[in-house]
Amino acid sequence: MSVNELLALLAVITALRVFLPDIRTGMRRLLRVGARVGVAELLQNQTARTTSGNGEV
């Protein structure tokens, strides 16, 4: 390996160590928000079904 390849590898490793926790936190936040939206839609559809019609599900 040449010096340039080692420096490039070091830069990639450093970038991963710096940004990976932020990326992980962001992904968890997105998944959490998506789950909340999904649950809210399911609950909204459930209440719409029970209030409209004769109460049959």
PDB file of C-alpha atoms in Angstrom:
ATOM      1  CA  MET A   1       0.000   0.000   0.000  1.00  0.00           C
ATOM      2  CA  SER A   2       1.218   3.417  -0.818  1.00  0.00           C
ATOM      3  CA  VAL A   3       1.166   6.372   1.534  1.00  0.00           C
ATOM      4  CA  ASN A   4      -1.751   7.940  -0.346  1.00  0.00           C
ATOM      5  CA  GLU A   5      -3.827   4.779   0.043  1.00  0.00           C
ATOM      6  CA  LEU A   6      -3.075   4.635   3.761  1.00  0.00           C
ATOM      7  CA  LEU A   7      -4.039   8.286   4.199  1.00  0.00           C
ATOM      8  CA  ALA A   8      -7.268   7.708   2.269  1.00  0.00           C
ATOM      9  CA  LEU A   9      -8.055   4.690   4.439  1.00  0.00           C
ATOM     10  CA  LEU A  10      -7.345   6.685   7.588  1.00  0.00           C
ATOM     11  CA  ALA A  11      -9.647   9.467   6.363  1.00  0.00           C
ATOM     12  CA  VAL A  12     -12.460   6.993   5.694  1.00  0.00           C
ATOM     13  CA  ILE A  13     -12.065   5.327   9.088  1.00  0.00           C
ATOM     14  CA  THR A  14     -12.046   8.705  10.838  1.00  0.00           C
ATOM     15  CA  ALA A  15     -15.140   9.863   8.953  1.00  0.00           C
ATOM     16  CA  LEU A  16     -16.978   6.671   9.891  1.00  0.00           C
ATOM     17  CA  ARG A  17     -16.052   7.021  13.550  1.00  0.00           C
ATOM     18  CA  VAL A  18     -17.203  10.651  13.589  1.00  0.00           C
ATOM     19  CA  PHE A  19     -20.421  10.413  11.582  1.00  0.00           C
ATOM     20  CA  LEU A  20     -21.690   6.886  12.258  1.00  0.00           C
ATOM     21  CA  PRO A  21     -23.263   7.702  15.662  1.00  0.00           C
ATOM     22  CA  ASP A  22     -25.119  10.670  14.135  1.00  0.00           C
ATOM     23  CA  ILE A  23     -26.319   8.566  11.219  1.00  0.00           C
ATOM     24  CA  ARG A  24     -27.477   5.839  13.617  1.00  0.00           C
ATOM     25  CA  THR A  25     -29.353   8.369  15.755  1.00  0.00           C
ATOM     26  CA  GLY A  26     -30.971   9.902  12.688  1.00  0.00           C
ATOM     27  CA  MET A  27     -32.092   6.528  11.374  1.00  0.00           C
ATOM     28  CA  ARG A  28     -33.609   5.614  14.738  1.00  0.00           C
ATOM     29  CA  ARG A  29     -35.442   8.934  14.828  1.00  0.00           C
ATOM     30  CA  LEU A  30     -36.804   8.395  11.307  1.00  0.00           C
ATOM     31  CA  LEU A  31     -37.962   4.881  12.152  1.00  0.00           C
ATOM     32  CA  ARG A  32     -39.618   6.115  15.338  1.00  0.00           C
ATOM     33  CA  VAL A  33     -41.457   8.889  13.492  1.00  0.00           C
ATOM     34  CA  GLY A  34     -42.522   6.452  10.786  1.00  0.00           C
ATOM     35  CA  ALA A  35     -43.896   4.078  13.395  1.00  0.00           C
ATOM     36  CA  ARG A  36     -45.834   6.897  15.058  1.00  0.00           C
ATOM     37  CA  VAL A  37     -47.346   7.951  11.742  1.00  0.00           C
ATOM     38  CA  GLY A  38     -48.260   4.362  10.921  1.00  0.00           C
ATOM     39  CA  VAL A  39     -49.909   3.802  14.295  1.00  0.00           C
ATOM     40  CA  ALA A  40     -51.789   7.097  14.016  1.00  0.00           C
ATOM     41  CA  GLU A  41     -53.092   6.123  10.570  1.00  0.00           C
ATOM     42  CA  LEU A  42     -54.135   2.697  11.788  1.00  0.00           C
ATOM     43  CA  LEU A  43     -55.951   4.181  14.766  1.00  0.00           C
ATOM     44  CA  GLN A  44     -57.611   6.796  12.576  1.00  0.00           C
ATOM     45  CA  ASN A  45     -58.823   4.125  10.159  1.00  0.00           C
ATOM     46  CA  GLN A  46     -60.014   1.977  13.058  1.00  0.00           C
ATOM     47  CA  THR A  47     -62.088   4.783  14.597  1.00  0.00           C
ATOM     48  CA  ALA A  48     -63.445   5.771  11.175  1.00  0.00           C
ATOM     49  CA  ARG A  49     -64.587   2.206  10.604  1.00  0.00           C
ATOM     50  CA  THR A  50     -66.311   1.892  13.956  1.00  0.00           C
ATOM     51  CA  THR A  51     -68.040   5.277  13.794  1.00  0.00           C
ATOM     52  CA  SER A  52     -69.255   4.929  10.213  1.00  0.00           C
ATOM     53  CA  GLY A  53     -71.672   2.174   9.470  1.00  0.00           C
ATOM     54  CA  ASN A  54     -73.425  -0.029  11.972  1.00  0.00           C
ATOM     55  CA  GLY A  55     -70.437  -0.750  14.185  1.00  0.00           C
ATOM     56  CA  GLU A  56     -69.315  -3.917  12.423  1.00  0.00           C
ATOM     57  CA  VAL A  57     -65.601  -4.292  11.857  1.00  0.00           C
TER      58      VAL A  57
END
